Amino acid sequence: MSTSSLPASDRAPRLREALIAAAFTADGLLERLGAPAYAALARSETVPALRATRGDSPLDTLVRLFLLQRPVPATAAAAALPLGECEQDGWVVREGDLVRATVDVRPYGGPEGQDWFIVSDLGCAVGGAGGIGSHEEGVVLGVGGASTTLAGITVRRPVASALDVGTGSGIQALHAAQHATGVTATDVNPRALEFTRLTLALSGAAPADLREGSLFEPVGARTYDLIVSNPPFVISPGARLTYRDGGMSGDDLCRTLVQQAGDRLNEGGYAQFLANWQHVEGEEWQDRVRSWVPAGCDAWIVQREVQDITQYAELWLRDSGDHRTDPAVYTERYEAWLDEFEARNTRAVGFGWITLRKSASAAAHPSVVAEEWPHAVEQPLGPAVEAHFARQDYLREHDDAALLGAHFTLADEVVQEQVGLPGAEDPEHVVLRQHRGMRRATKVDAVGAGFAGVCDGSLPAGRILDAIAQLMAEDPVLLRDRTPQAIRLLVEEGFIEPVR
C-alpha cells in the first residue's frame, strides 16, 4: 500500500467548501439520516443510511460517495463537488458514467462546533477495522471509540508544542492544533502521515511537522508541553497489522512509550496515552503499571476494562476479520494468541488511560494513583484530569495540621444520598455522589456527611469539626486527630475543593 495513490492536499480548501455547502457535516448527517440510521453506522450497519439517501441532493450524493463508499452517477457528483479538481487531485476516480471515492472522508464535529473531516482508508471509518479491505498491513483507520476517548480526556490548555505519537489519520493532531502553537505528528507508517496531512488540510487546520519513525525516535531529544498517543497497543503474537500491533512482546510497547515520555516532557507538561497491560499470575496489575512511570513525573492510571485472554483474543480476531477466514486458519491464529499468553503467565488484559505530568515536586514525592473505574464518566474529561493533578499538588503541600486550618467548599453538583430500609429512623449509610467529571460516589459517616454539608468556605476545617464534636458529644481533640485522612480523601476525589 503506497502513498503515491493518495490524494493531493493542495486544493483541499475548495473541496472543504463544497462539503460544507452541501451540509456534509456531523450535524448535517444527523439531520439528514435521523438518529436511528446515524447510530446504526457506529454498529457497522449501512442499510438504514443507504435507505435515507435515496434522493439526488448533493448531501445524499456525498454520503453515498465518501461515507458509504458506493459509486454515484458522474452528473450527481459534478453537482456536489468540483469534480474535475477532485479527479485531478485523486479524491475520486471516474469509471464510465460513475464516480467512486479513493478514500474515506468522515465528517467529525470539533469540540467548539468546528466542521472537521477525518480522511482514512476505504472501509475503515464505517464498520471499523473488520470492514472492507482491512487485512492490508499498512491500512490507516478513521475515527473510532479509542481515538475519541483519548481526545476527550486530553488536557486542553494553550501550549507552545504538542506531539502526537502514532498519529494514524491525524485525529489527535487535529485536536492539538486548536491549542498548540506547533504540532508534531509521527508514525511508522508513511501512509498515516499522508492521511494526517489530508485530515488537517480538509479540516482547515494548520499543517503539522510530520515525521516517520517509531515512538520518540523521529523527534530525537526535543521536548514538548503535551504528548498524546493512541498507540498500537494490542498484545498480539505478531505484528501483522501496523494500526494495532506494535511489534514488541507483550505490553512492552506501552511500557516503553510511558517510560520514555518523561524525558520528552517540559516542566508542567502532560503525556496522555491509551494502553493495554497484562494481568500476570502472582502480580498486581497496579504494581506492574506503576513501575512504568518515569522519574520526575506524577501519574494517574485508570483501568477501564478487563478481559480474560479468550475474550481478548476473540475481540482482535474479529477486528481483523479472521473469523471470516478458513476455520483451520482461524483456529491456528486463536491458538497462537493463547500460546503467547500462556508463555507470559497472562490471565487477563487491562485497558485504560495513563496520564503523566512532569513536576519538580514529583522528583522527591511522586503522586502515582492507579485505580479501577469501569463506570460512566462525563466527557470531555480533560478539565477533570487537570483538576486531579492540582489536588495532588495541594495535598502534597499540606500536612494534617494545614488541612485543619484550611477552608473548603463543596464541589459543584455533589449530592447526598441516604440509603436504608423504608421507615427506618436512621439511614444505613450516607453516600456523596458527583454528577460531573468521574462521577464518583463514596460512603461517608455522620461526621463526613456533616462536614461536607457545611463546607461553604467560611470556616476552617478544624472549627467545623469542633462544632460537629459538640453536636455529637464527642471529644474534639480525638475528632481532629482521626478526621484529616477522611478530609484528604474527599479532597483527592474531588468532593470538596480548597479555597485558594
Short mmCIF file of C-alpha atoms in Angstrom, two decimals:
data_model
loop_
_atom_site.label_atom_id
_atom_site.label_comp_id
_atom_site.label_asym_id
_atom_site.label_seq_id
_atom_site.Cartn_x
_atom_site.Cartn_y
_atom_site.Cartn_z
CA MET A 1 0.00 0.00 0.00
CA SER A 2 1.86 3.05 -1.25
CA THR A 3 1.48 6.77 -0.59
CA SER A 4 1.64 7.63 -4.30
CA SER A 5 -2.01 6.68 -4.81
CA LEU A 6 -3.31 9.04 -2.12
CA PRO A 7 -4.97 12.39 -2.96
CA ALA A 8 -3.09 15.66 -3.08
CA SER A 9 -3.93 18.22 -0.41
CA ASP A 10 -3.18 21.37 -2.43
CA ARG A 11 -6.78 22.18 -3.28
CA ALA A 12 -8.38 20.70 -0.17
CA PRO A 13 -9.89 24.10 0.79
CA ARG A 14 -12.03 24.02 -2.38
CA LEU A 15 -13.27 20.54 -1.55
CA ARG A 16 -13.92 21.63 2.03
CA GLU A 17 -16.10 24.49 0.80
CA ALA A 18 -18.17 22.09 -1.28
CA LEU A 19 -18.63 19.62 1.57
CA ILE A 20 -19.80 22.32 3.97
CA ALA A 21 -22.06 23.92 1.35
CA ALA A 22 -23.83 20.58 0.96
CA ALA A 23 -24.14 20.19 4.78
CA PHE A 24 -21.86 17.13 4.67
CA THR A 25 -21.02 17.78 8.33
CA ALA A 26 -21.60 15.95 11.60
CA ASP A 27 -24.74 17.99 12.30
CA GLY A 28 -25.91 17.74 8.69
CA LEU A 29 -25.55 13.96 8.71
CA LEU A 30 -27.55 13.58 11.89
CA GLU A 31 -30.33 15.74 10.50
CA ARG A 32 -30.39 14.00 7.10
CA LEU A 33 -30.08 10.40 8.27
CA GLY A 34 -32.01 10.63 11.50
CA ALA A 35 -30.81 9.32 14.85
CA PRO A 36 -31.51 5.58 14.22
CA ALA A 37 -29.62 5.44 10.90
CA TYR A 38 -26.83 7.61 12.27
CA ALA A 39 -26.43 5.32 15.29
CA ALA A 40 -26.53 2.24 13.04
CA LEU A 41 -23.36 3.42 11.28
CA ALA A 42 -21.49 3.06 14.58
CA ARG A 43 -22.69 -0.55 14.70
CA SER A 44 -21.30 -1.25 11.23
CA GLU A 45 -24.76 -1.23 9.67
CA THR A 46 -25.10 0.84 6.49
CA VAL A 47 -28.52 -0.24 5.18
CA PRO A 48 -30.52 2.42 7.10
CA ALA A 49 -28.19 5.15 5.80
CA LEU A 50 -28.50 3.85 2.24
CA ARG A 51 -32.29 3.97 2.52
CA ALA A 52 -32.16 7.50 3.92
CA THR A 53 -30.05 8.78 0.99
CA ARG A 54 -32.10 7.55 -1.96
CA GLY A 55 -32.61 11.12 -3.16
CA ASP A 56 -30.42 13.10 -5.52
CA SER A 57 -29.42 16.03 -3.31
CA PRO A 58 -25.72 16.91 -3.05
CA LEU A 59 -25.74 15.66 0.56
CA ASP A 60 -27.22 12.30 -0.47
CA THR A 61 -24.53 12.00 -3.13
CA LEU A 62 -21.68 12.84 -0.77
CA VAL A 63 -22.88 10.44 1.93
CA ARG A 64 -23.01 7.59 -0.56
CA LEU A 65 -19.72 8.53 -2.21
CA PHE A 66 -17.41 9.25 0.73
CA LEU A 67 -19.08 7.73 3.79
CA LEU A 68 -20.84 4.64 2.41
CA GLN A 69 -18.34 4.26 -0.46
CA ARG A 70 -20.83 3.50 -3.19
CA PRO A 71 -20.34 4.60 -6.81
CA VAL A 72 -22.51 7.58 -7.77
CA PRO A 73 -23.50 8.99 -11.17
CA ALA A 74 -20.95 11.44 -12.54
CA THR A 75 -23.68 14.01 -13.10
CA ALA A 76 -24.65 13.85 -9.41
CA ALA A 77 -21.00 14.08 -8.33
CA ALA A 78 -20.48 17.13 -10.54
CA ALA A 79 -23.45 18.81 -8.86
CA ALA A 80 -21.96 18.22 -5.41
CA LEU A 81 -18.21 18.68 -5.99
CA PRO A 82 -15.63 20.50 -8.09
CA LEU A 83 -15.40 17.16 -9.89
CA GLY A 84 -12.58 17.98 -12.30
CA GLU A 85 -10.29 19.14 -9.49
CA CYS A 86 -11.21 16.17 -7.30
CA GLU A 87 -10.33 13.80 -10.16
CA GLN A 88 -7.02 15.56 -10.82
CA ASP A 89 -6.08 15.55 -7.15
CA GLY A 90 -7.08 11.91 -6.68
CA TRP A 91 -10.00 12.19 -4.28
CA VAL A 92 -12.25 10.35 -6.75
CA VAL A 93 -11.89 8.30 -9.93
CA ARG A 94 -14.29 8.12 -12.85
CA GLU A 95 -15.38 4.73 -14.19
CA GLY A 96 -17.56 5.33 -17.22
CA ASP A 97 -20.66 7.21 -16.07
CA LEU A 98 -19.89 6.52 -12.41
CA VAL A 99 -17.58 8.11 -9.86
CA ARG A 100 -16.16 6.41 -6.80
CA ALA A 101 -14.11 7.69 -3.87
CA THR A 102 -10.49 6.70 -3.38
CA VAL A 103 -10.51 7.47 0.36
CA ASP A 104 -12.97 7.59 3.21
CA VAL A 105 -13.97 11.12 4.28
CA ARG A 106 -15.92 11.24 7.52
CA PRO A 107 -17.45 14.41 8.99
CA TYR A 108 -16.32 14.98 12.56
CA GLY A 109 -17.59 17.70 14.88
CA GLY A 110 -14.94 19.63 16.79
CA PRO A 111 -15.39 20.44 20.49
CA GLU A 112 -16.45 24.01 19.72
CA GLY A 113 -18.71 23.16 16.80
CA GLN A 114 -15.96 23.11 14.15
CA ASP A 115 -16.66 21.22 10.93
CA TRP A 116 -13.78 18.77 10.58
CA PHE A 117 -13.18 15.83 8.25
CA ILE A 118 -11.15 12.70 9.01
CA VAL A 119 -9.58 11.05 5.97
CA SER A 120 -8.70 7.35 6.08
CA ASP A 121 -8.60 4.19 4.01
CA LEU A 122 -11.80 2.95 2.41
CA GLY A 123 -13.89 0.68 4.59
CA CYS A 124 -12.33 1.72 7.89
CA ALA A 125 -14.43 4.61 9.19
CA VAL A 126 -17.77 2.84 8.95
CA GLY A 127 -17.60 -0.70 10.23
CA GLY A 128 -14.25 -0.44 11.96
CA ALA A 129 -11.15 -2.40 11.10
CA GLY A 130 -13.16 -5.56 10.48
CA GLY A 131 -14.75 -3.87 7.48
CA ILE A 132 -13.88 -3.92 3.79
CA GLY A 133 -10.25 -4.41 2.86
CA SER A 134 -8.85 -4.20 6.38
CA HIS A 135 -6.39 -7.06 6.06
CA GLU A 136 -3.74 -4.95 4.34
CA GLU A 137 -0.78 -4.46 6.65
CA GLY A 138 -0.49 -0.70 6.11
CA VAL A 139 -4.16 0.20 6.43
CA VAL A 140 -4.97 3.53 8.14
CA LEU A 141 -8.13 3.68 10.23
CA GLY A 142 -10.54 6.56 10.67
CA VAL A 143 -12.47 7.69 13.73
CA GLY A 144 -13.05 5.08 16.43
CA GLY A 145 -14.06 4.87 20.05
CA ALA A 146 -10.47 4.78 21.26
CA SER A 147 -9.48 7.93 19.37
CA THR A 148 -12.49 9.91 20.59
CA THR A 149 -11.87 8.70 24.16
CA LEU A 150 -8.28 9.96 24.09
CA ALA A 151 -9.36 13.27 22.56
CA GLY A 152 -11.89 13.67 25.37
CA ILE A 153 -9.53 13.01 28.27
CA THR A 154 -6.69 15.20 26.95
CA VAL A 155 -5.90 18.38 28.88
CA ARG A 156 -6.76 21.29 26.58
CA ARG A 157 -4.78 24.34 27.63
CA PRO A 158 -2.77 26.67 25.38
CA VAL A 159 0.72 25.24 24.84
CA ALA A 160 3.69 26.04 22.66
CA SER A 161 4.34 22.49 21.46
CA ALA A 162 2.42 19.21 21.14
CA LEU A 163 3.47 15.76 19.91
CA ASP A 164 1.14 13.07 18.57
CA VAL A 165 2.95 9.71 18.61
CA GLY A 166 1.45 7.19 16.18
CA THR A 167 -0.84 9.74 14.58
CA GLY A 168 -2.80 7.40 12.28
CA SER A 169 -5.31 9.53 10.38
CA GLY A 170 -4.42 12.60 12.45
CA ILE A 171 -7.32 12.92 14.87
CA GLN A 172 -5.20 13.80 17.90
CA ALA A 173 -3.01 16.14 15.86
CA LEU A 174 -6.15 17.92 14.64
CA HIS A 175 -7.38 18.47 18.19
CA ALA A 176 -3.93 19.60 19.34
CA ALA A 177 -3.70 22.12 16.51
CA GLN A 178 -6.51 24.09 18.14
CA HIS A 179 -4.50 24.94 21.27
CA ALA A 180 -0.84 24.29 20.42
CA THR A 181 1.34 26.78 18.55
CA GLY A 182 3.22 23.93 16.88
CA VAL A 183 2.21 20.28 16.40
CA THR A 184 4.50 17.37 15.51
CA ALA A 185 2.98 14.06 14.41
CA THR A 186 4.89 10.80 13.98
CA ASP A 187 4.09 7.33 12.66
CA VAL A 188 5.98 4.28 11.43
CA ASN A 189 3.56 4.11 8.50
CA PRO A 190 4.26 6.79 5.85
CA ARG A 191 0.68 6.42 4.59
CA ALA A 192 -0.56 7.52 8.02
CA LEU A 193 1.46 10.72 7.76
CA GLU A 194 -0.08 11.46 4.37
CA PHE A 195 -3.57 10.82 5.75
CA THR A 196 -2.80 13.20 8.61
CA ARG A 197 -1.78 15.84 6.07
CA LEU A 198 -5.12 15.34 4.28
CA THR A 199 -7.15 15.44 7.52
CA LEU A 200 -5.56 18.69 8.63
CA ALA A 201 -5.90 20.32 5.21
CA LEU A 202 -9.53 19.28 4.69
CA SER A 203 -10.40 20.40 8.23
CA GLY A 204 -8.90 23.86 7.71
CA ALA A 205 -6.23 23.33 10.39
CA ALA A 206 -2.61 24.47 10.34
CA PRO A 207 -0.17 21.89 8.92
CA ALA A 208 1.84 19.75 11.32
CA ASP A 209 5.51 18.74 11.33
CA LEU A 210 5.17 15.15 10.04
CA ARG A 211 7.97 12.68 10.85
CA GLU A 212 8.32 9.00 10.04
CA GLY A 213 9.60 6.57 12.65
CA SER A 214 8.83 4.58 15.79
CA LEU A 215 7.91 6.05 19.15
CA PHE A 216 10.16 9.04 20.01
CA GLU A 217 12.94 8.21 17.54
CA PRO A 218 11.80 10.75 14.90
CA VAL A 219 11.97 13.71 17.33
CA GLY A 220 15.31 12.98 18.98
CA ALA A 221 15.81 14.90 22.21
CA ARG A 222 13.12 17.55 21.57
CA THR A 223 10.73 18.20 24.44
CA TYR A 224 7.04 19.13 24.43
CA ASP A 225 4.32 20.64 26.59
CA LEU A 226 1.83 17.95 25.54
CA ILE A 227 2.32 14.40 24.29
CA VAL A 228 -0.61 12.25 23.21
CA SER A 229 -0.70 8.75 21.80
CA ASN A 230 -3.28 6.17 20.84
CA PRO A 231 -0.56 3.62 20.09
CA PRO A 232 -0.81 0.17 18.51
CA PHE A 233 -1.32 -1.26 21.99
CA VAL A 234 -2.77 -4.66 21.15
CA ILE A 235 -0.94 -7.52 22.87
CA SER A 236 -0.64 -9.98 20.00
CA PRO A 237 1.54 -12.92 18.91
CA GLY A 238 2.92 -10.98 15.93
CA ALA A 239 2.92 -7.67 14.09
CA ARG A 240 0.58 -8.39 11.19
CA LEU A 241 -1.34 -5.11 11.29
CA THR A 242 0.51 -1.81 11.77
CA TYR A 243 -2.54 0.07 13.03
CA ARG A 244 -2.89 -2.14 16.11
CA ASP A 245 0.14 -4.44 16.60
CA GLY A 246 3.19 -2.67 17.98
CA GLY A 247 5.71 -5.34 17.08
CA MET A 248 7.05 -5.70 20.64
CA SER A 249 6.45 -8.58 23.02
CA GLY A 250 3.53 -8.43 25.45
CA ASP A 251 2.83 -4.92 26.73
CA ASP A 252 6.42 -3.76 26.11
CA LEU A 253 5.40 -1.12 23.58
CA CYS A 254 3.10 0.64 26.06
CA ARG A 255 5.71 0.31 28.81
CA THR A 256 8.43 1.78 26.58
CA LEU A 257 6.20 4.63 25.44
CA VAL A 258 5.35 5.62 29.02
CA GLN A 259 8.89 5.22 30.35
CA GLN A 260 10.45 7.30 27.57
CA ALA A 261 7.86 10.08 27.73
CA GLY A 262 9.31 11.60 30.89
CA ASP A 263 12.47 12.78 29.13
CA ARG A 264 10.38 14.37 26.33
CA LEU A 265 8.17 16.50 28.60
CA ASN A 266 8.75 20.10 29.58
CA GLU A 267 8.17 21.07 33.21
CA GLY A 268 4.43 21.07 33.88
CA GLY A 269 3.75 19.19 30.64
CA TYR A 270 1.31 16.32 30.23
CA ALA A 271 1.64 12.99 28.41
CA GLN A 272 -1.60 11.08 27.88
CA PHE A 273 -1.96 7.58 26.46
CA LEU A 274 -4.38 4.75 25.91
CA ALA A 275 -2.80 1.41 26.76
CA ASN A 276 -3.21 -2.30 27.35
CA TRP A 277 -1.38 -4.12 30.13
CA GLN A 278 -1.05 -7.73 31.13
CA HIS A 279 -2.56 -9.20 34.27
CA VAL A 280 0.18 -11.66 35.16
CA GLU A 281 -0.19 -14.53 37.60
CA GLY A 282 1.15 -13.54 41.03
CA GLU A 283 1.43 -9.81 40.23
CA GLU A 284 -0.95 -6.95 40.93
CA TRP A 285 -1.72 -5.02 37.77
CA GLN A 286 -1.35 -1.73 39.68
CA ASP A 287 2.22 -2.60 40.63
CA ARG A 288 3.02 -3.54 37.04
CA VAL A 289 1.84 -0.27 35.52
CA ARG A 290 3.17 1.90 38.37
CA SER A 291 6.63 0.54 37.57
CA TRP A 292 6.37 2.15 34.12
CA VAL A 293 6.08 5.70 35.49
CA PRO A 294 9.31 7.65 34.80
CA ALA A 295 11.14 9.59 37.48
CA GLY A 296 10.11 13.21 37.84
CA CYS A 297 6.51 12.56 36.86
CA ASP A 298 3.22 12.26 38.70
CA ALA A 299 0.80 9.76 37.19
CA TRP A 300 -2.87 8.88 37.11
CA ILE A 301 -3.60 5.39 35.83
CA VAL A 302 -7.24 4.39 35.29
CA GLN A 303 -8.19 0.84 34.33
CA ARG A 304 -11.48 0.99 32.42
CA GLU A 305 -11.94 -2.61 31.35
CA VAL A 306 -10.55 -6.10 31.89
CA GLN A 307 -10.95 -9.07 29.54
CA ASP A 308 -9.85 -12.63 30.08
CA ILE A 309 -7.44 -13.92 27.46
CA THR A 310 -10.11 -15.75 25.43
CA GLN A 311 -12.32 -12.66 25.21
CA TYR A 312 -9.32 -10.55 24.26
CA ALA A 313 -8.14 -12.92 21.53
CA GLU A 314 -11.65 -13.20 20.08
CA LEU A 315 -12.09 -9.42 20.05
CA TRP A 316 -9.00 -8.79 17.97
CA LEU A 317 -9.52 -11.82 15.73
CA ARG A 318 -12.92 -10.35 14.84
CA ASP A 319 -11.36 -6.91 14.45
CA SER A 320 -9.06 -8.18 11.71
CA GLY A 321 -11.78 -10.28 10.07
CA ASP A 322 -10.08 -13.59 10.92
CA HIS A 323 -13.41 -15.06 12.00
CA ARG A 324 -14.43 -14.93 8.31
CA THR A 325 -11.39 -16.92 7.12
CA ASP A 326 -10.94 -20.65 6.75
CA PRO A 327 -11.84 -22.34 10.10
CA ALA A 328 -8.45 -24.04 10.22
CA VAL A 329 -6.65 -20.71 9.80
CA TYR A 330 -8.84 -19.13 12.48
CA THR A 331 -8.09 -21.98 14.88
CA GLU A 332 -4.36 -21.71 14.21
CA ARG A 333 -4.36 -17.97 14.90
CA TYR A 334 -6.51 -18.34 18.02
CA GLU A 335 -4.07 -20.96 19.33
CA ALA A 336 -1.17 -18.60 18.66
CA TRP A 337 -2.76 -15.91 20.85
CA LEU A 338 -3.35 -18.36 23.69
CA ASP A 339 0.19 -19.73 23.37
CA GLU A 340 1.55 -16.18 23.67
CA PHE A 341 -0.44 -15.51 26.82
CA GLU A 342 0.43 -18.86 28.38
CA ALA A 343 4.14 -18.25 27.78
CA ARG A 344 3.85 -14.98 29.73
CA ASN A 345 1.62 -16.31 32.54
CA THR A 346 -1.00 -13.78 31.44
CA ARG A 347 -4.53 -14.40 32.72
CA ALA A 348 -6.25 -11.23 31.54
CA VAL A 349 -5.61 -7.91 29.81
CA GLY A 350 -6.49 -4.48 31.15
CA PHE A 351 -7.35 -1.42 29.10
CA GLY A 352 -7.26 2.15 30.30
CA TRP A 353 -5.73 5.62 30.38
CA ILE A 354 -2.34 6.72 31.60
CA THR A 355 -1.62 10.40 32.24
CA LEU A 356 1.81 11.69 33.23
CA ARG A 357 2.63 15.20 34.38
CA LYS A 358 6.21 16.42 34.62
CA SER A 359 6.65 18.07 38.02
CA ALA A 360 9.64 19.21 40.06
CA SER A 361 7.74 18.14 43.19
CA ALA A 362 7.44 14.61 41.84
CA ALA A 363 11.19 14.12 41.99
CA ALA A 364 11.09 13.66 45.76
CA HIS A 365 7.43 12.84 46.41
CA PRO A 366 5.72 11.50 43.29
CA SER A 367 1.97 11.04 43.26
CA VAL A 368 1.10 7.83 41.40
CA VAL A 369 -2.58 6.90 41.57
CA ALA A 370 -3.64 3.59 39.98
CA GLU A 371 -7.32 2.74 40.20
CA GLU A 372 -10.06 0.73 38.55
CA TRP A 373 -13.03 2.78 37.33
CA PRO A 374 -15.30 0.93 34.84
CA HIS A 375 -18.21 3.31 35.39
CA ALA A 376 -19.55 6.07 33.13
CA VAL A 377 -17.71 9.39 33.12
CA GLU A 378 -18.54 12.81 31.72
CA GLN A 379 -16.64 13.62 28.55
CA PRO A 380 -14.73 15.76 27.82
CA LEU A 381 -12.74 14.79 30.90
CA GLY A 382 -9.69 16.97 30.26
CA PRO A 383 -10.65 19.58 32.90
CA ALA A 384 -11.14 16.81 35.47
CA VAL A 385 -7.70 15.38 34.65
CA GLU A 386 -6.06 18.75 35.17
CA ALA A 387 -8.00 19.24 38.42
CA HIS A 388 -6.85 15.81 39.66
CA PHE A 389 -3.19 16.84 39.48
CA ALA A 390 -3.90 20.23 41.05
CA ARG A 391 -5.47 18.41 44.01
CA GLN A 392 -2.45 16.12 44.28
CA ASP A 393 -0.22 19.21 44.46
CA TYR A 394 -2.39 20.69 47.20
CA LEU A 395 -2.37 17.52 49.30
CA ARG A 396 1.39 17.11 48.89
CA GLU A 397 1.92 20.65 50.15
CA HIS A 398 -0.47 20.44 53.14
CA ASP A 399 0.08 18.21 56.16
CA ASP A 400 -2.78 17.33 58.54
CA ALA A 401 -2.37 20.49 60.61
CA ALA A 402 -2.54 22.62 57.48
CA LEU A 403 -5.67 20.80 56.33
CA LEU A 404 -7.41 21.58 59.61
CA GLY A 405 -6.59 25.24 59.14
CA ALA A 406 -7.79 25.35 55.53
CA HIS A 407 -11.16 26.41 54.14
CA PHE A 408 -13.15 24.20 51.77
CA THR A 409 -16.26 24.35 49.62
CA LEU A 410 -18.48 21.54 48.37
CA ALA A 411 -17.77 20.83 44.69
CA ASP A 412 -20.44 21.63 42.12
CA GLU A 413 -23.19 19.08 41.55
CA VAL A 414 -22.32 16.86 44.52
CA VAL A 415 -25.45 15.41 46.11
CA GLN A 416 -26.03 13.39 49.26
CA GLU A 417 -27.98 10.14 49.21
CA GLN A 418 -29.26 8.35 52.29
CA VAL A 419 -29.67 4.62 51.93
CA GLY A 420 -31.67 2.47 54.31
CA LEU A 421 -34.82 0.46 54.85
CA PRO A 422 -38.14 2.25 54.27
CA GLY A 423 -39.43 3.76 57.50
CA ALA A 424 -36.14 3.40 59.35
CA GLU A 425 -35.32 6.26 61.69
CA ASP A 426 -31.68 6.49 60.55
CA PRO A 427 -30.09 5.57 57.19
CA GLU A 428 -27.81 2.55 56.98
CA HIS A 429 -25.23 4.71 55.25
CA VAL A 430 -24.79 8.05 53.53
CA VAL A 431 -23.33 8.42 50.03
CA LEU A 432 -21.87 11.51 48.40
CA ARG A 433 -22.26 11.37 44.62
CA GLN A 434 -20.79 13.52 41.86
CA HIS A 435 -22.67 14.35 38.69
CA ARG A 436 -19.65 15.76 36.88
CA GLY A 437 -16.24 14.52 35.78
CA MET A 438 -15.51 11.00 37.02
CA ARG A 439 -18.99 10.79 38.62
CA ARG A 440 -17.62 9.17 41.73
CA ALA A 441 -19.59 8.03 44.74
CA THR A 442 -18.22 7.48 48.24
CA LYS A 443 -19.67 6.34 51.56
CA VAL A 444 -19.23 8.73 54.45
CA ASP A 445 -20.04 8.51 58.14
CA ALA A 446 -22.09 11.07 60.04
CA VAL A 447 -19.03 13.25 60.60
CA GLY A 448 -18.07 13.18 56.92
CA ALA A 449 -21.60 13.95 55.77
CA GLY A 450 -21.93 16.78 58.27
CA PHE A 451 -18.53 18.18 57.36
CA ALA A 452 -19.22 18.16 53.60
CA GLY A 453 -22.66 19.64 54.12
CA VAL A 454 -21.41 22.82 55.80
CA CYS A 455 -18.31 23.39 53.64
CA ASP A 456 -19.06 26.82 52.20
CA GLY A 457 -15.59 28.32 52.62
CA SER A 458 -16.47 30.49 55.61
CA LEU A 459 -14.90 28.39 58.40
CA PRO A 460 -11.64 26.45 58.64
CA ALA A 461 -11.96 22.67 58.76
CA GLY A 462 -10.87 22.47 62.38
CA ARG A 463 -13.60 24.87 63.51
CA ILE A 464 -16.21 22.82 61.65
CA LEU A 465 -15.01 19.64 63.36
CA ASP A 466 -15.18 21.35 66.77
CA ALA A 467 -18.82 22.25 66.12
CA ILE A 468 -19.61 18.69 64.96
CA ALA A 469 -17.91 17.29 68.08
CA GLN A 470 -20.09 19.47 70.28
CA LEU A 471 -23.29 18.38 68.46
CA MET A 472 -22.32 14.69 68.66
CA ALA A 473 -20.94 14.89 72.21
CA GLU A 474 -17.50 13.72 71.04
CA ASP A 475 -14.05 14.73 72.23
CA PRO A 476 -12.98 17.49 69.78
CA VAL A 477 -9.30 16.60 70.16
CA LEU A 478 -9.90 12.99 69.20
CA LEU A 479 -12.14 14.04 66.32
CA ARG A 480 -9.45 16.38 64.99
CA ASP A 481 -6.92 13.55 65.22
CA ARG A 482 -8.91 10.99 63.27
CA THR A 483 -10.63 13.12 60.62
CA PRO A 484 -7.82 14.60 58.43
CA GLN A 485 -7.47 11.34 56.49
CA ALA A 486 -11.15 11.47 55.58
CA ILE A 487 -10.80 15.13 54.56
CA ARG A 488 -7.78 14.18 52.46
CA LEU A 489 -9.83 11.52 50.64
CA LEU A 490 -12.71 13.95 49.97
CA VAL A 491 -10.23 16.44 48.51
CA GLU A 492 -8.36 13.81 46.48
CA GLU A 493 -11.54 12.52 44.85
CA GLY A 494 -12.92 15.99 44.21
CA PHE A 495 -15.92 16.10 46.56
CA ILE A 496 -14.65 19.21 48.34
CA GLU A 497 -12.37 21.90 46.99
CA PRO A 498 -9.84 24.03 48.87
CA VAL A 499 -10.40 27.76 48.85
CA ARG A 500 -7.20 29.10 47.30
#
